[in-house]
Amino acid sequence: MPAMSVMTSAFADAAELMARVQGVPLHPFAVIEHPIASADDVGINARAREAVEKAVEVLVSR
Amino acid sequence: MALTSSRIESTDFRDAQELYHSRGWTDGLPIIPPTPELVQACLDWALLPSEHLVGIEPVRERAITAEKLAINSVMAGCLPEHFPLVVTAFTAMLQPEFLLHGATASTGGCAVLLIVNGPIRHQLQMAGTFNALGNTDRASAVVGRAVRLALINLLDLRPGEIDRSTLGHPGKFSYCLVEDEENSPWPSLAEERLGDSDVSAVTAVAAMAPRQIMNEWTTDPQEICDTIAAEIKANQLHYSIWAGNYVIVLPTQLRQHFIDAGWSKSDIQTYVFQQARVIRGDWRGVGKGSVVKDRADREYPAMTSPDDLIVVAAGGPAGGFAQIIPPWLGTKSRATTVPVGACVDCEVP
């Protein structure tokens, strides 16, 4: 089953670092706006759409 | 077996400091250069071969060997006789239920609190009285620091790299507490958790900063516990509502009131477990009303059971103070206790 990692922007460099130290430096993931917890319903929906769009982009391109 | 770590030449002590700082190998404080002789002395004292596998951090798949821990112990200022505590601490931290990667990488910014019990406290002149959570004694300071340096150098837990702490707290330099077993009639923490009154042991807790309480105006154990429970409830509302391993550090003055009234550690655990709980609706009073939703009456105990509360007898003789040390994040990390000298799953299967 295809899988996709989603990070908020504040964790993008951490994700890149973990991917690098785990031996998969080019591991793709979708980056969405930070933060999640304090976002209102409109903000959450926007981040969800953003995540899906970027995930599709990554999955289709590979 | 001979030491296998790479060797670096340095012209003098000052040059060595700058070298270690420039490579990100310190916590910002000076280190003792880990010469092969000093590293080997630690290994010899603990009767451990250099390649001895203390454990494997599963997320990073990093092997933690005795040699690497000895290097960081020397850097922290450890003498050879301190080294077994560092090995024991890491053995405890590498138990699966401790969740080492999560606890040390999280934005929550906890530190690893070490609680030391047993005869080794005397051998190392460790003190559980004055300034128990401060700069109390040499062994506590360097053992706690060795754990942090090993996390930095063996698991890349540097700020902004794997360590994602938003704030952290001062315990991330060194966070080692010694139980004052001699001035307490209660079973030690190690005895409670391992069932052996003579064992030397280290308990590791993924712990936030201490929160101090004061109640000098009662001798009633229930009232003292009410103050403690109030601080725990405040932490639940202000920080994390989830149940976990809270630590209570009870110094002599307040401890004596419990002893005089015939209270055991178990009595404290049972009473505080009943009192330290909040309802979700309480979040409305602290600015978190948006997440109360339709669960305002749902109750959240601070511990999943009385045994989750870790009661430690420690602190100086005067002052009606105690400290509450909250868990990092609920039950994601569990406190682990390992006897000194024990090998728990320390070989590759």
mmCIF file of C-alpha atoms in Angstrom:
data_model
loop_
_atom_site.group_PDB
_atom_site.id
_atom_site.type_symbol
_atom_site.label_atom_id
_atom_site.label_comp_id
_atom_site.label_asym_id
_atom_site.label_seq_id
_atom_site.Cartn_x
_atom_site.Cartn_y
_atom_site.Cartn_z
ATOM 1 C CA MET A 1 0.000 0.000 0.000
ATOM 2 C CA PRO A 2 1.493 3.390 -0.884
ATOM 3 C CA ALA A 3 2.271 5.504 2.159
ATOM 4 C CA MET A 4 3.050 9.183 2.569
ATOM 5 C CA SER A 5 4.594 11.193 5.376
ATOM 6 C CA VAL A 6 3.120 14.584 6.162
ATOM 7 C CA MET A 7 5.014 17.204 8.193
ATOM 8 C CA THR A 8 4.177 20.693 9.278
ATOM 9 C CA SER A 9 6.741 23.256 8.196
ATOM 10 C CA ALA A 10 8.303 23.491 11.680
ATOM 11 C CA PHE A 11 9.285 19.839 11.493
ATOM 12 C CA ALA A 12 10.476 19.710 7.885
ATOM 13 C CA ASP A 13 14.168 19.981 8.768
ATOM 14 C CA ALA A 14 13.758 17.333 11.465
ATOM 15 C CA ALA A 15 12.159 15.002 8.934
ATOM 16 C CA GLU A 16 14.963 15.640 6.449
ATOM 17 C CA LEU A 17 17.545 14.947 9.145
ATOM 18 C CA MET A 18 15.879 11.720 10.253
ATOM 19 C CA ALA A 19 15.579 10.552 6.644
ATOM 20 C CA ARG A 20 19.269 11.293 6.118
ATOM 21 C CA VAL A 21 20.503 9.529 9.230
ATOM 22 C CA GLN A 22 18.272 6.539 8.477
ATOM 23 C CA GLY A 23 19.912 6.191 5.073
ATOM 24 C CA VAL A 24 17.119 7.508 2.807
ATOM 25 C CA PRO A 25 18.098 11.155 2.296
ATOM 26 C CA LEU A 26 15.697 11.696 -0.599
ATOM 27 C CA HIS A 27 12.662 10.241 1.155
ATOM 28 C CA PRO A 28 9.759 12.445 0.046
ATOM 29 C CA PHE A 29 7.133 13.939 2.327
ATOM 30 C CA ALA A 30 4.475 16.585 2.123
ATOM 31 C CA VAL A 31 4.975 19.831 4.045
ATOM 32 C CA ILE A 32 1.935 21.733 5.272
ATOM 33 C CA GLU A 33 1.453 24.901 7.293
ATOM 34 C CA HIS A 34 2.330 24.934 11.013
ATOM 35 C CA PRO A 35 0.723 24.716 13.572
ATOM 36 C CA ILE A 36 -2.154 22.235 13.554
ATOM 37 C CA ALA A 37 -3.483 22.304 17.107
ATOM 38 C CA SER A 38 -4.560 25.942 17.209
ATOM 39 C CA ALA A 39 -6.017 26.038 13.697
ATOM 40 C CA ASP A 40 -9.754 26.632 13.387
ATOM 41 C CA ASP A 41 -12.010 24.468 11.219
ATOM 42 C CA VAL A 42 -11.253 26.521 8.132
ATOM 43 C CA GLY A 43 -7.527 26.240 8.804
ATOM 44 C CA ILE A 44 -7.705 22.492 9.389
ATOM 45 C CA ASN A 45 -9.640 21.962 6.166
ATOM 46 C CA ALA A 46 -7.098 24.046 4.276
ATOM 47 C CA ARG A 47 -4.206 22.021 5.696
ATOM 48 C CA ALA A 48 -6.001 18.771 4.851
ATOM 49 C CA ARG A 49 -6.470 19.870 1.255
ATOM 50 C CA GLU A 50 -2.847 20.977 1.130
ATOM 51 C CA ALA A 51 -1.706 17.604 2.466
ATOM 52 C CA VAL A 52 -3.751 15.651 -0.051
ATOM 53 C CA GLU A 53 -2.609 17.776 -2.985
ATOM 54 C CA LYS A 54 1.058 17.445 -2.046
ATOM 55 C CA ALA A 55 0.731 13.728 -1.303
ATOM 56 C CA VAL A 56 -0.844 13.087 -4.700
ATOM 57 C CA GLU A 57 1.887 15.133 -6.317
ATOM 58 C CA VAL A 58 4.622 13.079 -4.642
ATOM 59 C CA LEU A 59 2.982 9.695 -5.178
ATOM 60 C CA VAL A 60 2.161 10.303 -8.854
ATOM 61 C CA SER A 61 5.595 11.709 -9.636
ATOM 62 C CA ARG A 62 7.277 8.528 -8.417
ATOM 63 C CA MET B 1 39.463 -5.949 23.504
ATOM 64 C CA ALA B 2 41.299 -2.751 22.620
ATOM 65 C CA LEU B 3 39.509 0.544 22.291
ATOM 66 C CA THR B 4 38.280 1.094 18.744
ATOM 67 C CA SER B 5 37.129 4.705 18.734
ATOM 68 C CA SER B 6 39.061 7.064 16.483
ATOM 69 C CA ARG B 7 41.793 9.078 18.196
ATOM 70 C CA ILE B 8 42.375 12.775 17.841
ATOM 71 C CA GLU B 9 45.584 14.566 18.715
ATOM 72 C CA SER B 10 45.374 17.810 20.635
ATOM 73 C CA THR B 11 48.229 20.091 21.623
ATOM 74 C CA ASP B 12 46.985 20.988 25.078
ATOM 75 C CA PHE B 13 43.948 21.132 27.364
ATOM 76 C CA ARG B 14 42.688 24.445 25.980
ATOM 77 C CA ASP B 15 43.026 23.225 22.406
ATOM 78 C CA ALA B 16 41.068 20.106 23.293
ATOM 79 C CA GLN B 17 38.218 22.242 24.666
ATOM 80 C CA GLU B 18 37.970 24.286 21.505
ATOM 81 C CA LEU B 19 38.115 21.150 19.371
ATOM 82 C CA TYR B 20 35.268 19.495 21.255
ATOM 83 C CA HIS B 21 33.160 22.655 21.255
ATOM 84 C CA SER B 22 33.724 23.275 17.553
ATOM 85 C CA ARG B 23 32.543 19.768 16.700
ATOM 86 C CA GLY B 24 29.412 20.008 18.819
ATOM 87 C CA TRP B 25 30.572 17.299 21.206
ATOM 88 C CA THR B 26 29.806 19.126 24.462
ATOM 89 C CA ASP B 27 26.856 20.590 26.339
ATOM 90 C CA GLY B 28 28.522 24.006 26.270
ATOM 91 C CA LEU B 29 30.600 23.381 29.386
ATOM 92 C CA PRO B 30 34.254 22.301 29.431
ATOM 93 C CA ILE B 31 34.980 18.582 29.230
ATOM 94 C CA ILE B 32 37.705 16.286 30.482
ATOM 95 C CA PRO B 33 39.601 15.044 27.405
ATOM 96 C CA PRO B 34 38.775 11.310 27.184
ATOM 97 C CA THR B 35 42.253 9.875 26.856
ATOM 98 C CA PRO B 36 42.501 6.123 26.211
ATOM 99 C CA GLU B 37 43.864 5.589 29.722
ATOM 100 C CA LEU B 38 40.920 7.300 31.406
ATOM 101 C CA VAL B 39 38.375 5.519 29.193
ATOM 102 C CA GLN B 40 40.001 2.149 29.824
ATOM 103 C CA ALA B 41 39.983 2.812 33.574
ATOM 104 C CA CYS B 42 36.197 3.188 33.492
ATOM 105 C CA LEU B 43 35.796 -0.054 31.581
ATOM 106 C CA ASP B 44 38.168 -1.881 33.921
ATOM 107 C CA TRP B 45 36.317 -0.659 36.997
ATOM 108 C CA ALA B 46 32.990 -1.913 35.615
ATOM 109 C CA LEU B 47 34.584 -5.152 34.351
ATOM 110 C CA LEU B 48 33.161 -4.462 30.922
ATOM 111 C CA PRO B 49 34.882 -5.149 27.611
ATOM 112 C CA SER B 50 34.946 -2.136 25.318
ATOM 113 C CA GLU B 51 32.603 -3.781 22.808
ATOM 114 C CA HIS B 52 30.017 -4.710 25.455
ATOM 115 C CA LEU B 53 26.620 -3.872 24.031
ATOM 116 C CA VAL B 54 24.589 -1.940 26.578
ATOM 117 C CA GLY B 55 21.663 -1.822 24.173
ATOM 118 C CA ILE B 56 20.355 -0.632 20.846
ATOM 119 C CA GLU B 57 18.248 2.484 20.416
ATOM 120 C CA PRO B 58 15.585 1.040 18.123
ATOM 121 C CA VAL B 59 14.429 4.115 16.198
ATOM 122 C CA ARG B 60 17.912 5.191 15.188
ATOM 123 C CA GLU B 61 19.219 1.605 15.246
ATOM 124 C CA ARG B 62 22.263 2.850 17.114
ATOM 125 C CA ALA B 63 24.322 0.443 19.175
ATOM 126 C CA ILE B 64 25.292 1.846 22.567
ATOM 127 C CA THR B 65 28.557 0.226 23.623
ATOM 128 C CA ALA B 66 30.420 0.397 26.899
ATOM 129 C CA GLU B 67 33.353 2.129 25.198
ATOM 130 C CA LYS B 68 31.209 4.952 23.866
ATOM 131 C CA LEU B 69 29.512 5.440 27.239
ATOM 132 C CA ALA B 70 32.897 5.429 28.959
ATOM 133 C CA ILE B 71 34.176 8.155 26.641
ATOM 134 C CA ASN B 72 31.213 10.388 27.440
ATOM 135 C CA SER B 73 31.489 9.579 31.138
ATOM 136 C CA VAL B 74 35.110 10.720 31.232
ATOM 137 C CA MET B 75 34.160 13.862 29.319
ATOM 138 C CA ALA B 76 31.471 14.596 31.931
ATOM 139 C CA GLY B 77 33.979 14.340 34.760
ATOM 140 C CA CYS B 78 33.234 10.814 35.935
ATOM 141 C CA LEU B 79 35.767 8.822 37.879
ATOM 142 C CA PRO B 80 35.875 5.096 37.103
ATOM 143 C CA GLU B 81 33.721 4.308 40.121
ATOM 144 C CA HIS B 82 30.943 6.520 38.753
ATOM 145 C CA PHE B 83 30.794 4.650 35.455
ATOM 146 C CA PRO B 84 28.561 1.706 36.543
ATOM 147 C CA LEU B 85 25.770 4.184 37.286
ATOM 148 C CA VAL B 86 26.004 5.603 33.765
ATOM 149 C CA VAL B 87 25.788 2.106 32.281
ATOM 150 C CA THR B 88 22.823 1.298 34.517
ATOM 151 C CA ALA B 89 21.086 4.553 33.620
ATOM 152 C CA PHE B 90 21.409 3.858 29.911
ATOM 153 C CA THR B 91 20.244 0.274 30.410
ATOM 154 C CA ALA B 92 17.119 1.659 32.070
ATOM 155 C CA MET B 93 16.636 4.244 29.319
ATOM 156 C CA LEU B 94 16.925 1.586 26.625
ATOM 157 C CA GLN B 95 14.032 -0.472 27.999
ATOM 158 C CA PRO B 96 11.257 -0.315 25.373
ATOM 159 C CA GLU B 97 8.709 1.204 27.727
ATOM 160 C CA PHE B 98 10.978 4.213 28.327
ATOM 161 C CA LEU B 99 10.591 5.221 24.661
ATOM 162 C CA LEU B 100 14.002 6.859 24.542
ATOM 163 C CA HIS B 101 13.771 8.466 21.115
ATOM 164 C CA GLY B 102 10.395 10.066 21.730
ATOM 165 C CA ALA B 103 11.262 11.256 25.207
ATOM 166 C CA THR B 104 14.524 12.868 24.167
ATOM 167 C CA ALA B 105 13.567 14.244 20.746
ATOM 168 C CA SER B 106 10.134 15.682 21.583
ATOM 169 C CA THR B 107 9.259 19.380 21.502
ATOM 170 C CA GLY B 108 8.011 18.851 25.083
ATOM 171 C CA GLY B 109 11.593 19.260 26.246
ATOM 172 C CA CYS B 110 11.820 16.819 29.118
ATOM 173 C CA ALA B 111 15.078 15.573 30.606
ATOM 174 C CA VAL B 112 16.037 12.148 31.899
ATOM 175 C CA LEU B 113 15.679 12.168 35.676
ATOM 176 C CA LEU B 114 17.833 9.529 37.360
ATOM 177 C CA ILE B 115 16.924 8.386 40.877
ATOM 178 C CA VAL B 116 19.681 6.457 42.659
ATOM 179 C CA ASN B 117 19.123 3.952 45.468
ATOM 180 C CA GLY B 118 21.146 1.472 47.464
ATOM 181 C CA PRO B 119 24.631 1.020 48.914
ATOM 182 C CA ILE B 120 26.369 2.561 45.913
ATOM 183 C CA ARG B 121 25.208 5.953 47.223
ATOM 184 C CA HIS B 122 27.623 5.553 50.137
ATOM 185 C CA GLN B 123 30.477 4.286 47.998
ATOM 186 C CA LEU B 124 30.149 7.354 45.782
ATOM 187 C CA GLN B 125 29.381 9.774 48.635
ATOM 188 C CA MET B 126 26.106 10.733 47.042
ATOM 189 C CA ALA B 127 23.844 12.926 49.136
ATOM 190 C CA GLY B 128 20.061 12.978 49.188
ATOM 191 C CA THR B 129 19.700 15.818 51.643
ATOM 192 C CA PHE B 130 20.620 19.507 51.176
ATOM 193 C CA ASN B 131 19.995 20.831 47.672
ATOM 194 C CA ALA B 132 18.906 17.362 46.563
ATOM 195 C CA LEU B 133 17.875 18.495 43.095
ATOM 196 C CA GLY B 134 20.620 21.067 42.727
ATOM 197 C CA ASN B 135 24.392 20.884 42.831
ATOM 198 C CA THR B 136 24.386 18.430 45.698
ATOM 199 C CA ASP B 137 27.419 16.186 45.168
ATOM 200 C CA ARG B 138 30.078 15.254 42.653
ATOM 201 C CA ALA B 139 28.742 11.844 41.621
ATOM 202 C CA SER B 140 25.192 13.079 41.023
ATOM 203 C CA ALA B 141 26.471 15.969 38.938
ATOM 204 C CA VAL B 142 28.770 13.978 36.683
ATOM 205 C CA VAL B 143 26.561 10.900 36.253
ATOM 206 C CA GLY B 144 23.635 13.059 35.183
ATOM 207 C CA ARG B 145 25.886 15.023 32.862
ATOM 208 C CA ALA B 146 27.363 11.854 31.359
ATOM 209 C CA VAL B 147 23.884 10.734 30.321
ATOM 210 C CA ARG B 148 23.264 14.035 28.553
ATOM 211 C CA LEU B 149 26.643 14.032 26.786
ATOM 212 C CA ALA B 150 26.043 10.446 25.637
ATOM 213 C CA LEU B 151 22.638 11.431 24.269
ATOM 214 C CA ILE B 152 24.259 14.318 22.406
ATOM 215 C CA ASN B 153 27.155 12.344 20.984
ATOM 216 C CA LEU B 154 25.689 8.870 20.477
ATOM 217 C CA LEU B 155 22.169 9.797 19.370
ATOM 218 C CA ASP B 156 22.734 13.281 17.878
ATOM 219 C CA LEU B 157 20.476 14.919 20.440
ATOM 220 C CA ARG B 158 21.690 18.421 19.777
ATOM 221 C CA PRO B 159 19.239 21.313 19.915
ATOM 222 C CA GLY B 160 17.630 21.791 16.520
ATOM 223 C CA GLU B 161 18.909 18.458 15.244
ATOM 224 C CA ILE B 162 17.303 15.370 16.773
ATOM 225 C CA ASP B 163 16.511 17.260 19.992
ATOM 226 C CA ARG B 164 13.461 19.322 18.997
ATOM 227 C CA SER B 165 12.759 20.757 22.465
ATOM 228 C CA THR B 166 10.931 24.056 22.298
ATOM 229 C CA LEU B 167 12.300 25.185 25.670
ATOM 230 C CA GLY B 168 13.854 22.287 27.568
ATOM 231 C CA HIS B 169 14.804 22.880 31.185
ATOM 232 C CA PRO B 170 17.964 23.087 33.312
ATOM 233 C CA GLY B 171 17.744 19.373 34.135
ATOM 234 C CA LYS B 172 19.048 18.725 30.650
ATOM 235 C CA PHE B 173 22.540 19.515 31.915
ATOM 236 C CA SER B 174 22.287 16.998 34.749
ATOM 237 C CA TYR B 175 19.238 15.602 36.566
ATOM 238 C CA CYS B 176 20.164 13.069 39.202
ATOM 239 C CA LEU B 177 18.392 12.583 42.528
ATOM 240 C CA VAL B 178 19.522 10.387 45.407
ATOM 241 C CA GLU B 179 17.033 8.958 47.883
ATOM 242 C CA ASP B 180 17.751 9.736 51.546
ATOM 243 C CA GLU B 181 17.124 6.165 52.665
ATOM 244 C CA GLU B 182 18.833 6.563 56.052
ATOM 245 C CA ASN B 183 16.423 9.261 57.224
ATOM 246 C CA SER B 184 13.311 7.439 56.124
ATOM 247 C CA PRO B 185 11.594 4.367 57.566
ATOM 248 C CA TRP B 186 9.950 3.730 54.225
ATOM 249 C CA PRO B 187 11.073 1.200 51.647
ATOM 250 C CA SER B 188 13.317 2.817 49.085
ATOM 251 C CA LEU B 189 12.119 3.355 45.548
ATOM 252 C CA ALA B 190 14.342 0.493 44.396
ATOM 253 C CA GLU B 191 12.899 -1.816 47.028
ATOM 254 C CA GLU B 192 9.386 -0.883 45.992
ATOM 255 C CA ARG B 193 10.084 -1.508 42.325
ATOM 256 C CA LEU B 194 12.535 -4.437 42.513
ATOM 257 C CA GLY B 195 11.602 -6.089 45.818
ATOM 258 C CA ASP B 196 15.157 -6.083 47.156
ATOM 259 C CA SER B 197 16.137 -3.826 50.064
ATOM 260 C CA ASP B 198 19.902 -4.182 49.527
ATOM 261 C CA VAL B 199 20.078 -3.515 45.811
ATOM 262 C CA SER B 200 21.722 -0.518 44.221
ATOM 263 C CA ALA B 201 19.611 0.684 41.343
ATOM 264 C CA VAL B 202 18.828 3.536 38.992
ATOM 265 C CA THR B 203 15.304 4.592 38.067
ATOM 266 C CA ALA B 204 14.987 6.617 34.866
ATOM 267 C CA VAL B 205 12.043 8.973 34.378
ATOM 268 C CA ALA B 206 11.288 11.140 31.345
ATOM 269 C CA ALA B 207 10.664 14.191 33.451
ATOM 270 C CA MET B 208 9.776 17.837 33.216
ATOM 271 C CA ALA B 209 11.202 20.508 35.529
ATOM 272 C CA PRO B 210 10.393 20.354 39.262
ATOM 273 C CA ARG B 211 7.512 22.432 40.627
ATOM 274 C CA GLN B 212 7.985 23.435 44.262
ATOM 275 C CA ILE B 213 5.180 23.585 46.817
ATOM 276 C CA MET B 214 5.202 24.932 50.370
ATOM 277 C CA ASN B 215 2.911 24.093 53.278
ATOM 278 C CA GLU B 216 4.421 24.835 56.672
ATOM 279 C CA TRP B 217 1.112 25.454 58.346
ATOM 280 C CA THR B 218 -0.166 21.963 59.009
ATOM 281 C CA THR B 219 0.996 18.598 60.297
ATOM 282 C CA ASP B 220 -1.974 16.779 58.799
ATOM 283 C CA PRO B 221 -0.829 14.352 56.072
ATOM 284 C CA GLN B 222 -4.066 14.800 54.159
ATOM 285 C CA GLU B 223 -3.625 18.571 54.023
ATOM 286 C CA ILE B 224 -0.023 18.214 52.844
ATOM 287 C CA CYS B 225 -1.200 15.786 50.175
ATOM 288 C CA ASP B 226 -3.941 18.233 49.194
ATOM 289 C CA THR B 227 -1.271 20.853 48.446
ATOM 290 C CA ILE B 228 0.698 18.299 46.444
ATOM 291 C CA ALA B 229 -2.412 17.191 44.555
ATOM 292 C CA ALA B 230 -3.295 20.811 43.800
ATOM 293 C CA GLU B 231 0.096 21.315 42.156
ATOM 294 C CA ILE B 232 -0.345 18.124 40.137
ATOM 295 C CA LYS B 233 -3.792 19.278 39.039
ATOM 296 C CA ALA B 234 -2.355 22.641 38.040
ATOM 297 C CA ASN B 235 0.177 20.821 35.880
ATOM 298 C CA GLN B 236 -2.608 18.756 34.339
ATOM 299 C CA LEU B 237 -4.486 21.903 33.392
ATOM 300 C CA HIS B 238 -1.560 24.137 32.444
ATOM 301 C CA TYR B 239 0.655 21.543 30.759
ATOM 302 C CA SER B 240 -0.606 18.016 30.080
ATOM 303 C CA ILE B 241 -3.833 16.447 31.284
ATOM 304 C CA TRP B 242 -2.674 12.885 30.650
ATOM 305 C CA ALA B 243 -1.906 10.417 33.433
ATOM 306 C CA GLY B 244 1.670 9.267 33.956
ATOM 307 C CA ASN B 245 4.557 8.790 36.362
ATOM 308 C CA TYR B 246 4.541 11.833 38.615
ATOM 309 C CA VAL B 247 7.408 12.067 41.113
ATOM 310 C CA ILE B 248 6.955 13.578 44.579
ATOM 311 C CA VAL B 249 10.172 14.570 46.353
ATOM 312 C CA LEU B 250 9.518 14.778 50.097
ATOM 313 C CA PRO B 251 12.174 16.484 52.266
ATOM 314 C CA THR B 252 12.601 15.812 55.957
ATOM 315 C CA GLN B 253 10.252 18.370 57.519
ATOM 316 C CA LEU B 254 7.106 17.399 55.657
ATOM 317 C CA ARG B 255 8.159 13.746 55.547
ATOM 318 C CA GLN B 256 8.272 13.680 59.341
ATOM 319 C CA HIS B 257 4.602 14.660 59.555
ATOM 320 C CA PHE B 258 3.694 11.603 57.490
ATOM 321 C CA ILE B 259 5.933 9.366 59.581
ATOM 322 C CA ASP B 260 4.533 10.717 62.862
ATOM 323 C CA ALA B 261 1.018 10.010 61.633
ATOM 324 C CA GLY B 262 1.954 6.475 60.615
ATOM 325 C CA TRP B 263 1.587 7.073 56.902
ATOM 326 C CA SER B 264 3.493 4.865 54.467
ATOM 327 C CA LYS B 265 4.505 5.673 50.905
ATOM 328 C CA SER B 266 1.559 3.537 49.863
ATOM 329 C CA ASP B 267 -0.828 5.694 51.904
ATOM 330 C CA ILE B 268 0.483 8.800 50.128
ATOM 331 C CA GLN B 269 0.129 7.125 46.747
ATOM 332 C CA THR B 270 -3.439 6.053 47.458
ATOM 333 C CA TYR B 271 -4.559 9.433 48.779
ATOM 334 C CA VAL B 272 -2.922 11.533 46.083
ATOM 335 C CA PHE B 273 -4.241 9.175 43.404
ATOM 336 C CA GLN B 274 -7.769 9.889 44.626
ATOM 337 C CA GLN B 275 -7.274 13.656 44.886
ATOM 338 C CA ALA B 276 -5.187 14.445 41.823
ATOM 339 C CA ARG B 277 -7.739 14.449 39.056
ATOM 340 C CA VAL B 278 -9.432 17.112 36.994
ATOM 341 C CA ILE B 279 -12.410 17.276 34.684
ATOM 342 C CA ARG B 280 -12.033 18.420 31.142
ATOM 343 C CA GLY B 281 -14.330 21.369 31.778
ATOM 344 C CA ASP B 282 -11.695 22.813 34.132
ATOM 345 C CA TRP B 283 -9.750 23.707 31.004
ATOM 346 C CA ARG B 284 -12.203 26.585 30.463
ATOM 347 C CA GLY B 285 -10.639 28.457 33.395
ATOM 348 C CA VAL B 286 -7.126 28.305 31.985
ATOM 349 C CA GLY B 287 -7.680 29.464 28.433
ATOM 350 C CA LYS B 288 -8.213 26.056 26.851
ATOM 351 C CA GLY B 289 -11.985 26.192 26.472
ATOM 352 C CA SER B 290 -11.859 25.430 22.769
ATOM 353 C CA VAL B 291 -10.900 21.801 23.395
ATOM 354 C CA VAL B 292 -13.468 21.060 26.110
ATOM 355 C CA LYS B 293 -16.149 20.402 23.486
ATOM 356 C CA ASP B 294 -18.913 18.012 24.689
ATOM 357 C CA ARG B 295 -16.703 16.224 27.224
ATOM 358 C CA ALA B 296 -16.724 18.789 30.045
ATOM 359 C CA ASP B 297 -17.594 16.195 32.708
ATOM 360 C CA ARG B 298 -15.001 13.643 31.669
ATOM 361 C CA GLU B 299 -12.589 12.965 34.533
ATOM 362 C CA TYR B 300 -8.831 12.687 34.101
ATOM 363 C CA PRO B 301 -6.799 11.164 36.952
ATOM 364 C CA ALA B 302 -3.157 12.232 37.092
ATOM 365 C CA MET B 303 -2.055 8.624 37.479
ATOM 366 C CA THR B 304 -3.403 5.430 35.962
ATOM 367 C CA SER B 305 -2.976 3.747 39.375
ATOM 368 C CA PRO B 306 -1.495 4.657 42.778
ATOM 369 C CA ASP B 307 1.702 2.827 41.817
ATOM 370 C CA ASP B 308 2.295 5.378 39.067
ATOM 371 C CA LEU B 309 3.139 7.926 41.763
ATOM 372 C CA ILE B 310 6.841 7.782 42.584
ATOM 373 C CA VAL B 311 7.472 8.961 46.162
ATOM 374 C CA VAL B 312 11.106 9.785 46.948
ATOM 375 C CA ALA B 313 12.449 10.737 50.372
ATOM 376 C CA ALA B 314 15.032 13.436 49.685
ATOM 377 C CA GLY B 315 15.895 16.982 50.654
ATOM 378 C CA GLY B 316 17.413 19.007 53.454
ATOM 379 C CA PRO B 317 16.280 18.955 57.084
ATOM 380 C CA ALA B 318 14.446 22.286 57.276
ATOM 381 C CA GLY B 319 11.716 23.851 55.198
ATOM 382 C CA GLY B 320 8.119 22.880 54.587
ATOM 383 C CA PHE B 321 8.732 22.254 50.932
ATOM 384 C CA ALA B 322 8.243 19.419 48.517
ATOM 385 C CA GLN B 323 8.593 19.146 44.781
ATOM 386 C CA ILE B 324 6.404 17.658 42.094
ATOM 387 C CA ILE B 325 8.135 16.416 38.973
ATOM 388 C CA PRO B 326 5.646 15.850 36.166
ATOM 389 C CA PRO B 327 6.029 13.239 33.439
ATOM 390 C CA TRP B 328 6.969 14.230 29.914
ATOM 391 C CA LEU B 329 3.723 13.178 28.264
ATOM 392 C CA GLY B 330 1.321 10.805 29.983
ATOM 393 C CA THR B 331 2.117 7.136 29.710
ATOM 394 C CA LYS B 332 4.062 7.377 26.463
ATOM 395 C CA SER B 333 7.216 6.906 28.530
ATOM 396 C CA ARG B 334 7.194 4.744 31.645
ATOM 397 C CA ALA B 335 9.673 4.976 34.513
ATOM 398 C CA THR B 336 12.146 2.091 34.430
ATOM 399 C CA THR B 337 14.295 0.721 37.254
ATOM 400 C CA VAL B 338 17.398 -1.376 36.708
ATOM 401 C CA PRO B 339 19.772 -2.765 39.356
ATOM 402 C CA VAL B 340 23.413 -1.729 39.078
ATOM 403 C CA GLY B 341 25.381 -4.466 37.407
ATOM 404 C CA ALA B 342 22.359 -6.069 35.757
ATOM 405 C CA CYS B 343 22.384 -6.974 32.115
ATOM 406 C CA VAL B 344 18.854 -6.720 30.729
ATOM 407 C CA ASP B 345 18.632 -7.991 27.168
ATOM 408 C CA CYS B 346 22.020 -6.453 26.580
ATOM 409 C CA GLU B 347 23.199 -8.904 23.951
ATOM 410 C CA VAL B 348 22.082 -9.003 20.366
ATOM 411 C CA PRO B 349 19.549 -11.891 20.057
#
